[in-house]
Amino acid sequence: MNSESDKALIKRAQKGDLGAFDLLVLKYQGRIGALISRYVSNDADAEDVTQECFIKAFRAIGSFRGDSAFYTWLYRIGANAAKNHLVACKRRPHADATIEDVDLRESNYALIEISNPESLAMGNQLARAVAEAMEKLPSELKSALTLREFEGLSYDDIATVLGCPVGTVRSRIFRARETIDEKIKEHFGVMGGGYDR
Amino acid sequence: MIRKYLIKQLVFSGLFWATYLCAQPLDKGGSIDQCLESPHTEVLLERLLAAYPSRNYEGTVLFERPKERHFLSVSWPRAGYQGELRRLNVGGEESKEFWPGPTRKFAEVCDLARAYTVLSSEGRVIAGRPTHRLTFKPRDSLRWGHIFEMDKETGLALAAQIFGPNQSVLERFEFAEISISAESSAETLEQSPISDNREVIPGFFEVKEGAKVGIFSVSDGFATASVFVEPLPLGVPLGEGAVVEGATLVYSRGVRFANKSALISVMGEVPVVTGRLLAETFRQALGDS
Amino acid sequence: MTDKGGELELLSVLVDDEASDLEVRQIFGELEANHLLREKWSRYQLVSEVLRTGRVSLPGLDVSEKVNYKLEQTTKTALHPVWSVAIAASVTIAVVLAGQQFLMPPPIADAHKLVSDLGGEVVPVSGAEPVLAKFDKNLGSILNAPELTSPKTSDVYKGITRARLKLFGSQHAAVAALTSPTPFIAVARTHQSPGDKEVSN
């Protein structure tokens, strides 16, 4: 199973549901923004191109058939948007990067230059906080989240592997996420309240 | 003697980095050796890890699994840097079996601490010798738990259990009698660190040396699993199955990738979920190769 | 209306794309009413990205509001509101009917776990479908789902795994002996009782 299946959201977005598409934007804007930043050095321009990418994606989403992962489809739109911007500005991409050199493997975006040191520092802090929170999770929660995030197993498969009901899998994954979220909230300046559980 | 490594280059996706990330110990102030909360427990664990093969011993062991019980005569070392085992309750002529001596320290305290929570307590008197008890509770569901009762004087394990969920005992052994010499006459153990080729796969397993025939084995310091990949026998449908005897799992899965098919078998003292994950890792690697 | 814990769990399920149609409708209803859920979604996604890749891309970037605004300005109404309601109502009925079936707890006979980790023999599965295992009653209890078991595949893999136990046992033992303070046990495990011992309930 593709661990980044977005079928439910895509289906709604294809029917014109802006709320569903908004969730897709929230999910992928960082990665698409990072891709575009490789070619568009000016931060304001990069943000504009990223916006443009998502607007184009919404308009074309009816043509998305699910043959590839949604992120792959978005990636192509983003890459084209960046290229078009460069052509329009008659600028050359920085460093040695060309559109053709970019590897579509998800892991590659970890190598993308981050032009903003503050963003880099925040990302590192966040990554560390998540790792620490994960390390401290009770083992049953950690196992469930591991099988979901690392293995991309469906809930049914996780239930089979762990020998527990699907409802328990749902609950454990949720509790694991909530535990980690409580630890990382401070990185987002989230005030107390709102979701007292 | 086991000489060669079989290190298979697997294609690790973000899974590798994320798993490795989660397996990293948190920064602790102080010495790198302080990986357990209790210094006393850490000292005991170091002694347990160092005792074999640095001590000669000979004795009789009772080994039990569900519906099985064996009496074994064991001795270390024998000629050729190996240990010897004889099964005492097998009908007919006794046959000798051997195990290879290690060529390096097989586990580090910090590595084990990442996979297990380690607790120490007073142990029983075993074969007339007082013991410390070390309990290794797994940090996740990818491995079993272990209990060792180690000789207070020498650190040798005189009894051990592997336990599963709800403290169910999967297998255990205990020395009925043992004689231990002051120091080993075996060749000097090469105290080299684990190979730089160590890799991490789900649940923090490190790649260890392979056997003569080149199987791929992984271990977390206690639990070891070996992966065998062979062509899918003719007529065998795709599917999976497993058999468990005591703590030992054999999990086999028939897979298809590209235009080929293979049978991936995982054998080890690990739960089914780990066998499945290991087989899946290999299946993906085969698919990418 | 779900309680706060319930809607958060639904959000988590949506992250994994495991929500039923009914649950998707429920959570979207909540999302419209509560902006904090949207922020929670963002953080869940960041966590997911970190877990999978070890890092997060441009955590400070947020174009979502601007994208949403621009799309709202340019999106036209596809249908007359009355027809939209009619279609939505029919979809709702279908989803509720399906949802009720989905939400009912499965009958005992359908529950399945592959629980071979407590000893005994595991009935093999066909493809990715799980089956229930029989194992030593001293170590636990399981439920059988014979309808999920292909008897032919079951028999085949029964033989295969047993054969591998014999075939590879000594090789594995040699390796396991290298990573244990009690190496003789690795060798002891390779013993097979005369006549292929059967582990049963």
XYZ file of C-alpha atoms in Angstrom:
687
model
C 0.000 0.000 0.000
C 1.277 3.492 -0.764
C 1.820 5.124 2.575
C 0.774 8.428 0.979
C -2.553 7.424 -0.427
C -4.830 10.475 -0.625
C -7.771 8.856 -2.329
C -10.466 10.254 -0.065
C -9.201 13.812 -0.321
C -8.571 13.642 -4.047
C -12.026 12.264 -4.652
C -13.612 15.180 -2.843
C -11.293 17.719 -4.433
C -12.199 16.387 -7.848
C -15.798 17.206 -6.995
C -14.783 20.765 -6.243
C -14.377 20.486 -2.483
C -11.958 23.293 -1.623
C -11.714 22.080 1.960
C -10.358 18.748 0.803
C -7.899 20.414 -1.542
C -6.860 22.717 1.272
C -5.796 19.667 3.281
C -3.766 18.463 0.316
C -2.089 21.841 0.087
C -1.267 21.738 3.787
C 0.182 18.294 3.337
C 2.395 18.937 0.327
C 3.210 22.638 0.349
C 6.490 22.154 2.230
C 7.852 19.596 -0.183
C 6.669 21.362 -3.300
C 7.965 24.653 -1.916
C 11.340 23.059 -1.257
C 11.458 21.697 -4.806
C 10.636 25.068 -6.308
C 13.176 26.808 -4.048
C 15.932 24.859 -5.760
C 15.265 26.771 -8.947
C 13.731 30.002 -7.791
C 16.157 31.649 -5.435
C 14.043 34.592 -4.387
C 11.830 33.541 -1.461
C 8.886 35.714 -2.454
C 9.010 34.425 -6.015
C 9.292 30.856 -4.783
C 6.201 31.312 -2.666
C 4.305 32.754 -5.616
C 5.332 29.890 -7.855
C 4.313 27.407 -5.170
C 0.885 29.016 -4.994
C 0.630 28.902 -8.735
C 1.519 25.223 -8.707
C -1.347 24.374 -6.399
C -3.825 26.506 -8.270
C -2.873 24.740 -11.489
C -3.146 21.424 -9.695
C -6.680 22.142 -8.523
C -7.747 23.143 -11.985
C -6.238 19.985 -13.450
C -7.205 17.624 -10.669
C -10.045 16.193 -12.690
C -7.425 14.689 -14.983
C -5.588 12.931 -12.166
C -6.281 9.248 -12.639
C -4.251 7.784 -9.822
C -1.727 6.102 -12.128
C 1.028 7.692 -10.099
C 1.175 8.948 -6.560
C -0.460 12.316 -6.095
C 2.822 13.774 -4.934
C 4.523 12.631 -8.127
C 1.811 14.323 -10.152
C 2.139 17.489 -8.079
C 5.907 17.320 -8.409
C 5.675 17.495 -12.194
C 3.349 20.458 -12.008
C 5.701 22.173 -9.562
C 8.751 21.475 -11.672
C 7.030 22.860 -14.739
C 5.865 25.902 -12.827
C 9.415 26.585 -11.697
C 10.733 26.129 -15.209
C 8.127 28.436 -16.665
C 8.968 31.057 -14.085
C 12.647 30.878 -14.960
C 11.887 31.181 -18.634
C 9.635 34.129 -17.961
C 12.295 35.827 -15.887
C 15.041 34.760 -18.297
C 17.146 33.592 -15.381
C 19.355 30.552 -15.050
C 18.870 28.116 -12.171
C 21.410 28.414 -9.399
C 24.063 25.796 -8.697
C 24.261 23.012 -11.245
C 20.686 21.924 -11.036
C 18.514 21.431 -14.078
C 14.951 20.232 -14.139
C 16.075 16.980 -15.746
C 18.553 16.246 -12.975
C 15.969 16.156 -10.240
C 15.309 12.715 -8.878
C 11.674 11.921 -8.340
C 12.379 9.706 -5.352
C 10.850 11.296 -2.318
C 13.948 10.881 -0.233
C 15.859 13.160 -2.533
C 14.184 16.280 -1.371
C 16.107 15.889 1.831
C 19.118 17.061 -0.164
C 17.455 20.197 -1.420
C 19.155 23.376 -0.346
C 17.259 25.365 2.183
C 17.961 29.007 1.558
C 16.578 30.170 4.859
C 18.798 29.337 7.848
C 15.963 30.029 10.212
C 13.805 27.543 8.394
C 16.631 25.036 8.476
C 17.117 25.472 12.197
C 13.420 25.164 12.853
C 13.247 22.056 10.736
C 16.133 20.463 12.602
C 14.628 21.286 15.978
C 11.314 19.911 14.934
C 12.853 16.750 13.568
C 14.717 16.236 16.788
C 11.633 16.831 18.903
C 9.690 14.290 16.871
C 12.466 11.741 17.169
C 12.693 12.198 20.914
C 8.954 11.964 21.336
C 8.866 8.827 19.219
C 11.609 7.260 21.279
C 9.614 7.775 24.453
C 6.375 6.321 23.174
C 5.048 3.194 24.875
C 6.027 0.194 22.816
C 2.544 -0.695 21.617
C 1.952 2.805 20.297
C 5.405 2.979 18.739
C 4.950 -0.342 16.963
C 1.639 0.690 15.454
C 2.939 4.038 14.250
C 6.122 2.443 12.963
C 4.221 -0.061 10.880
C 2.065 2.686 9.479
C 4.657 5.364 8.763
C 7.668 3.229 7.927
C 6.090 0.175 6.392
C 3.058 1.863 4.886
C 0.887 -1.016 6.018
C -2.870 -0.596 5.977
C -4.749 -0.714 9.237
C -5.987 -4.170 8.366
C -2.466 -5.407 7.776
C -1.202 -3.794 10.946
C -4.019 -5.443 12.864
C -2.979 -8.760 11.397
C 0.678 -8.249 12.151
C 0.119 -7.054 15.706
C -2.689 -9.453 16.413
C -5.232 -6.905 17.537
C -8.477 -5.453 16.209
C -8.435 -2.686 13.621
C -10.076 -0.374 16.136
C -7.121 -0.866 18.450
C -4.746 -0.041 15.606
C -6.629 3.170 14.881
C -6.586 4.134 18.511
C -2.889 3.380 19.019
C -1.812 5.293 15.952
C -3.951 8.227 16.983
C -2.636 8.205 20.542
C 0.916 7.990 19.255
C 0.356 10.978 17.004
C -1.300 12.938 19.768
C 1.538 12.201 22.167
C 4.082 13.420 19.652
C 1.925 16.416 18.756
C 1.770 17.505 22.389
C 5.554 17.551 22.440
C 6.020 19.533 19.251
C 3.261 22.095 19.735
C 5.664 24.552 21.330
C 7.600 24.706 18.081
C 4.523 26.179 16.484
C 3.742 28.617 19.271
C 0.440 26.905 19.937
C -1.198 28.318 23.003
C -2.865 26.074 25.519
C -6.527 25.225 25.174
C -8.439 24.577 22.012
C -8.107 20.857 22.235
C -8.063 19.831 25.833
C -8.489 16.059 25.797
C 34.759 -21.310 10.805
C 32.665 -18.451 9.818
C 34.865 -16.012 7.982
C 32.891 -14.161 5.364
C 30.351 -11.476 5.715
C 27.301 -11.589 3.529
C 26.296 -7.981 3.426
C 23.514 -7.524 0.936
C 23.022 -4.002 -0.276
C 19.399 -3.323 0.321
C 17.648 -0.352 -1.025
C 16.639 1.515 2.075
C 14.193 4.253 1.525
C 13.321 6.832 4.071
C 12.432 3.800 6.175
C 16.109 3.286 6.917
C 16.779 6.815 8.024
C 13.600 7.146 9.974
C 14.150 3.814 11.672
C 17.783 4.604 12.371
C 16.708 7.960 13.704
C 14.268 6.381 16.079
C 16.849 3.851 17.143
C 19.387 6.482 18.121
C 19.957 6.865 21.821
C 19.195 10.239 23.242
C 22.140 12.372 24.121
C 23.124 11.666 27.668
C 25.493 13.726 29.689
C 28.532 11.796 30.760
C 30.288 8.724 29.505
C 29.219 6.983 26.343
C 29.104 3.729 28.334
C 26.299 4.922 30.606
C 23.499 3.515 28.551
C 21.476 2.023 31.369
C 19.909 4.024 34.141
C 21.407 1.806 36.795
C 25.218 1.644 36.844
C 24.977 -1.595 38.824
C 22.838 -3.220 36.139
C 25.232 -1.972 33.492
C 28.173 -3.554 35.279
C 26.310 -6.868 35.507
C 25.431 -6.765 31.839
C 29.034 -6.065 30.899
C 30.067 -9.081 32.938
C 27.470 -11.277 31.276
C 28.647 -10.216 27.825
C 32.298 -10.736 28.715
C 32.028 -14.038 30.591
C 31.725 -16.223 27.504
C 34.061 -17.163 25.896
C 36.596 -16.021 28.470
C 35.823 -18.896 30.872
C 36.232 -22.654 30.358
C 33.209 -24.576 31.491
C 31.675 -28.015 31.341
C 28.309 -29.098 32.590
C 24.874 -30.626 32.117
C 22.004 -28.510 30.888
C 18.260 -29.067 30.951
C 16.712 -27.438 27.886
C 12.927 -27.132 27.647
C 10.405 -25.996 25.087
C 6.674 -26.707 24.978
C 6.311 -30.511 24.844
C 10.081 -31.026 24.676
C 12.783 -31.608 27.202
C 16.410 -32.383 26.505
C 19.419 -33.057 28.651
C 22.605 -31.800 27.105
C 26.245 -32.089 27.997
C 28.115 -28.950 26.980
C 31.718 -27.921 27.172
C 33.798 -24.971 26.091
C 36.285 -24.826 24.529
C 37.238 -27.790 22.453
C 39.930 -28.066 19.824
C 39.456 -25.729 16.912
C 37.988 -22.909 18.964
C 34.550 -24.431 19.192
C 32.192 -25.666 21.830
C 30.826 -29.170 22.051
C 27.345 -30.425 22.760
C 26.105 -33.969 23.323
C 22.456 -34.879 23.655
C 22.084 -37.233 26.562
C 18.551 -38.482 26.127
C 18.698 -39.361 22.455
C 18.351 -43.065 21.957
C 21.345 -44.883 20.550
C 24.822 -43.577 20.077
C 25.533 -40.128 21.377
C 26.548 -37.732 18.654
C 28.683 -34.698 19.139
C 27.670 -31.340 17.797
C 29.691 -28.189 17.754
C 29.231 -24.481 17.790
C 31.768 -21.920 16.585
C 33.515 -19.612 18.990
C 32.933 -15.916 18.420
C 35.570 -13.802 16.762
C 34.504 -10.567 18.349
C 32.360 -9.295 21.176
C 28.869 -10.131 20.043
C 26.969 -7.300 21.660
C 27.446 -3.946 23.305
C 25.543 -2.707 26.314
C 24.351 0.407 24.503
C 23.083 -1.580 21.531
C 21.095 -3.870 23.798
C 19.797 -0.917 25.786
C 18.207 0.478 22.655
C 16.265 -2.691 22.058
C 15.515 -3.701 25.644
C 14.808 -2.263 29.033
C 17.253 -4.002 31.357
C 16.484 -4.709 35.011
C 18.546 -6.517 37.594
C 17.492 -8.409 40.684
C 18.600 -11.235 42.913
C 18.593 -14.610 41.172
C 18.176 -18.189 42.361
C 20.864 -20.635 43.381
C 21.549 -22.666 40.243
C 23.827 -25.707 40.102
C 24.871 -24.744 43.610
C 25.944 -21.247 42.612
C 24.263 -17.953 43.565
C 23.172 -15.778 40.670
C 22.138 -12.299 39.617
C 19.041 -12.047 37.474
C 18.937 -9.767 34.436
C 15.594 -9.205 32.757
C 15.476 -7.790 29.236
C 12.053 -6.411 28.436
C 11.610 -5.637 24.746
C 11.008 -2.010 23.866
C 8.748 -2.998 21.007
C 6.814 -5.940 19.712
C 9.492 -6.919 17.232
C 11.411 -9.120 19.641
C 10.913 -11.417 22.624
C 12.024 -10.820 26.173
C 14.965 -12.534 27.823
C 15.897 -13.430 31.369
C 19.416 -14.479 32.274
C 20.554 -15.764 35.641
C 24.273 -15.231 35.713
C 26.813 -16.698 38.072
C 27.778 -14.071 40.630
C 31.394 -15.075 40.586
C 32.124 -15.481 36.872
C 29.208 -13.830 35.062
C 28.412 -16.963 33.045
C 24.741 -17.504 32.244
C 23.599 -20.501 34.280
C 19.940 -20.248 33.293
C 17.939 -18.320 30.749
C 14.413 -17.917 29.440
C 12.898 -16.404 26.368
C 9.435 -15.067 27.026
C 6.643 -13.795 24.856
C 3.488 -11.818 25.514
C 1.932 -12.132 28.963
C 5.196 -13.562 30.274
C 4.570 -16.845 28.481
C 7.762 -18.896 28.501
C 8.778 -19.932 25.007
C 11.909 -21.800 25.946
C 14.287 -22.090 28.877
C 17.424 -23.821 30.001
C 19.250 -24.324 33.268
C 22.529 -25.898 34.242
C 21.964 -28.883 36.478
C 25.661 -28.996 37.255
C 28.679 -27.055 36.011
C 32.378 -26.724 36.575
C 34.041 -23.455 35.638
C 37.757 -22.849 35.352
C 39.509 -19.685 36.412
C 40.239 -18.511 32.931
C 39.811 -19.679 29.386
C 42.324 -21.624 27.442
C 40.660 -20.597 24.196
C 42.359 -18.362 21.696
C 42.341 -14.728 22.610
C 39.122 -13.075 21.633
C 39.639 -10.385 19.082
C 38.110 -7.351 20.698
C 37.373 -5.541 17.519
C 34.230 -3.489 17.202
C 31.291 -4.530 15.104
C 32.012 -4.105 11.420
C 31.513 -0.702 9.900
C 29.150 -2.376 7.497
C 26.465 -2.524 10.125
C 23.063 -1.711 8.788
C 19.812 -1.142 10.546
C 16.520 -2.550 9.473
C 13.183 -2.408 11.186
C 13.291 -2.685 14.934
C 17.007 -2.081 15.207
C 18.728 -5.188 14.027
C 22.361 -5.092 13.044
C 23.862 -7.144 10.314
C 26.159 -9.775 11.692
C 28.408 -12.258 10.033
C 26.866 -14.754 7.711
C 27.425 -18.474 7.773
C 29.691 -20.371 5.437
C 27.018 -20.623 2.818
C 26.344 -16.930 2.884
C 23.016 -16.483 4.561
C 22.006 -13.010 5.567
C 21.625 -12.682 9.305
C 20.557 -9.872 11.507
C 20.727 -9.543 15.244
C 19.926 -7.049 17.947
C 22.582 -8.510 20.238
C 20.435 -11.330 21.580
C 17.849 -12.260 19.019
C 19.145 -13.418 15.679
C 17.208 -13.968 12.496
C 18.544 -15.478 9.309
C 17.069 -14.850 5.896
C 17.296 -17.395 3.128
C 16.293 -16.570 -0.418
C 15.851 -19.322 -2.937
C 13.893 -19.821 -6.162
C 10.243 -20.580 -5.530
C 9.899 -24.338 -5.937
C 7.897 -25.442 -8.934
C 4.210 -25.750 -8.283
C 4.265 -23.733 -5.083
C 1.676 -20.937 -5.131
C 2.334 -17.480 -3.785
C 1.524 -17.270 -0.121
C 3.027 -17.388 3.295
C 3.212 -19.654 6.250
C 5.068 -20.139 9.450
C 5.898 -22.674 12.069
C 7.036 -21.911 15.563
C 8.854 -24.245 17.897
C 9.427 -22.732 21.271
C 10.986 -19.378 20.535
C 12.130 -20.266 17.046
C 10.135 -19.041 14.110
C 10.391 -20.185 10.542
C 8.417 -17.913 8.267
C 8.310 -18.507 4.535
C 6.801 -16.354 1.886
C 6.504 -17.008 -1.810
C 6.779 -13.751 -3.720
C 6.763 -12.608 -7.292
C 8.852 -9.701 -8.513
C 9.486 -8.623 -12.102
C 9.215 -11.897 -13.996
C 10.663 -14.059 -11.310
C 9.498 -15.639 -8.134
C 11.309 -16.493 -4.950
C 10.825 -18.110 -1.603
C 12.018 -15.945 1.237
C 12.404 -17.746 4.539
C 13.175 -16.118 7.837
C 14.373 -18.236 10.720
C 15.071 -16.910 14.160
C 14.016 -16.336 17.722
C 11.723 -13.492 16.800
C 7.972 -12.924 16.576
C 6.058 -13.417 13.368
C 5.759 -9.672 12.777
C 9.539 -9.413 12.596
C 9.773 -12.390 10.286
C 7.217 -10.760 8.069
C 8.959 -7.407 8.091
C 12.304 -8.979 7.266
C 10.777 -10.954 4.425
C 9.057 -7.846 3.157
C 12.318 -5.896 3.244
C 13.902 -8.554 1.105
C 10.926 -8.711 -1.198
C 11.214 -4.986 -1.824
C 14.929 -5.267 -2.345
C 14.393 -8.053 -4.844
C 11.860 -5.933 -6.590
C 14.341 -3.100 -6.916
C 17.225 -5.282 -8.042
C -21.367 14.964 16.256
C -18.252 13.345 17.557
C -16.557 14.311 20.777
C -13.206 16.072 20.634
C -11.222 12.877 21.076
C -13.339 11.196 18.431
C -12.840 13.898 15.829
C -9.117 13.943 16.444
C -9.008 10.220 15.948
C -10.954 10.655 12.728
C -8.401 13.193 11.623
C -5.641 10.713 12.331
C -7.494 8.094 10.314
C -7.853 10.573 7.474
C -4.092 11.149 7.525
C -3.741 7.470 6.737
C -6.529 7.565 4.148
C -8.323 4.860 6.086
C -11.496 6.761 6.800
C -14.790 5.446 5.522
C -16.934 7.718 3.412
C -19.116 8.427 6.408
C -16.134 9.300 8.540
C -14.758 11.579 5.834
C -18.041 13.436 5.796
C -17.989 13.674 9.573
C -14.505 15.054 9.752
C -15.087 17.566 7.000
C -18.093 18.787 8.872
C -15.866 19.325 11.899
C -13.128 20.941 9.831
C -15.484 23.616 8.590
C -16.397 24.494 12.161
C -13.003 24.275 13.794
C -9.889 25.911 12.465
C -7.713 24.224 15.068
C -8.370 20.868 13.416
C -6.748 22.212 10.306
C -3.645 23.176 12.259
C -3.632 19.748 13.848
C -3.715 18.204 10.370
C -0.666 20.256 9.380
C 1.254 19.115 12.411
C 0.278 15.480 11.875
C 1.631 15.774 8.338
C 4.885 17.300 9.505
C 5.344 14.495 12.011
C 4.661 11.967 9.319
C 7.234 13.571 7.062
C 9.859 13.598 9.797
C 9.251 9.980 10.657
C 9.550 8.882 7.058
C 12.394 11.063 5.907
C 14.147 12.344 8.998
C 13.571 15.960 8.163
C 10.883 18.475 7.352
C 10.738 20.693 4.284
C 10.302 24.396 4.790
C 8.260 24.217 7.973
C 7.608 27.949 7.869
C 6.045 27.971 4.417
C 2.266 28.357 4.256
C 0.578 29.238 0.977
C -2.665 27.476 1.850
C -4.690 30.556 2.769
C -3.704 32.393 -0.394
C -4.384 29.357 -2.556
C -7.770 28.881 -0.935
C -8.649 32.531 -1.411
C -7.696 32.540 -5.075
C -9.574 29.346 -5.762
C -12.681 30.608 -4.016
C -12.598 33.696 -6.186
C -12.378 31.738 -9.376
C -14.465 28.628 -8.677
C -17.904 28.706 -10.266
C -20.963 26.913 -9.038
C -21.315 23.710 -11.083
C -24.972 23.005 -10.375
C -28.064 24.806 -9.263
C -28.141 24.538 -5.440
C -31.290 22.406 -5.497
C -29.675 19.720 -7.613
C -26.574 19.791 -5.423
C -28.718 19.104 -2.372
C -30.559 16.276 -4.091
C -27.343 14.595 -5.147
C -25.817 15.113 -1.742
C -28.869 13.577 -0.059
C -28.783 10.462 -2.207
C -25.088 10.085 -1.585
C -25.675 10.479 2.134
C -28.260 7.698 2.184
C -25.951 5.362 0.323
C -23.037 6.226 2.579
C -25.053 5.801 5.755
C -26.274 2.401 4.670
C -22.763 1.340 3.809
C -21.420 2.984 6.932
C -23.759 1.078 9.195
C -22.467 -2.180 7.832
C -18.929 -0.982 8.163
C -19.338 0.225 11.699
C -20.927 -2.945 12.977
C -18.439 -5.084 14.835
C -17.398 -8.071 12.792
C -18.891 -11.374 13.815
C -16.544 -13.604 15.742
C -16.031 -15.862 12.773
C -14.615 -12.995 10.733
C -12.112 -11.816 13.317
C -8.669 -12.766 12.281
C -5.244 -12.615 13.804
C -2.042 -14.186 12.745
C -0.806 -15.105 16.160
C 1.847 -17.665 15.700
C 4.168 -15.971 18.119
C 3.032 -18.025 21.051
C 4.198 -21.322 19.782
C 2.539 -24.043 17.783
C 1.671 -24.286 14.184
C 0.478 -21.463 12.036
C -1.957 -22.163 9.281
C -0.536 -20.455 6.228
C -2.269 -17.670 4.407
C -3.140 -17.164 0.829
C -1.587 -14.033 -0.627
C -1.970 -11.231 1.866
C -5.085 -12.519 3.527
C -4.583 -13.415 7.128
C -5.830 -16.613 8.661
C -6.088 -17.621 12.220
C -3.559 -19.885 13.753
C -3.869 -22.911 15.887
C -1.355 -23.035 18.616
C -0.568 -24.552 21.906
C -3.497 -24.012 24.226
C -1.069 -23.605 27.090
C 0.198 -20.436 25.539
C -2.937 -18.689 24.404
C -6.145 -18.973 22.437
C -7.151 -17.974 18.928
C -10.095 -17.948 16.658
C -10.309 -19.889 13.477
C -11.429 -18.383 10.196
C -11.512 -21.380 7.903
C -13.204 -19.364 5.187
C -9.995 -17.371 4.760
C -7.777 -20.417 4.436
C -7.019 -22.031 1.162
C -6.498 -25.652 2.205
C -4.220 -26.372 -0.687
C -1.908 -23.424 -0.017
C -2.123 -24.236 3.658
C -0.809 -27.727 3.132
C 1.885 -26.588 0.775
C 3.326 -23.982 3.099
C 3.018 -26.290 6.058
C 5.407 -28.590 4.338
C 7.635 -25.795 3.114
C 8.213 -24.191 6.483
C 8.840 -27.518 8.154
C 11.298 -28.437 5.451
C 13.105 -25.115 5.883
C 13.327 -25.687 9.602
C 15.257 -28.873 8.912
C 17.156 -27.548 5.924
C 18.388 -24.289 7.389
C 18.322 -25.027 11.089
C 21.983 -25.794 11.510
C 23.086 -22.845 9.391
C 21.001 -20.476 11.422
C 22.236 -22.094 14.616
C 25.844 -21.451 13.651
C 25.105 -17.767 13.193
C 22.893 -17.491 16.258
C 25.626 -19.057 18.346
C 27.805 -16.064 17.539
C 25.348 -13.638 19.071
C 24.424 -15.249 22.329
C 25.975 -15.666 25.763
C 24.524 -19.194 25.660
C 25.586 -20.486 22.248
C 24.888 -24.145 22.950
C 21.154 -23.385 23.010
C 21.303 -22.342 19.370
C 22.602 -25.808 18.551
C 20.163 -27.510 20.905
C 17.239 -25.948 19.072
C 18.110 -27.748 15.867
C 17.089 -31.064 17.325
C 14.107 -32.638 15.630
C 12.195 -35.382 17.376
C 12.070 -38.620 15.461
C 9.176 -38.675 12.994
C 8.614 -34.949 12.413
C 7.029 -33.786 15.626
C 3.603 -32.212 15.274
C 2.779 -29.208 17.413
C -0.911 -29.056 17.987
C -3.597 -27.782 20.330
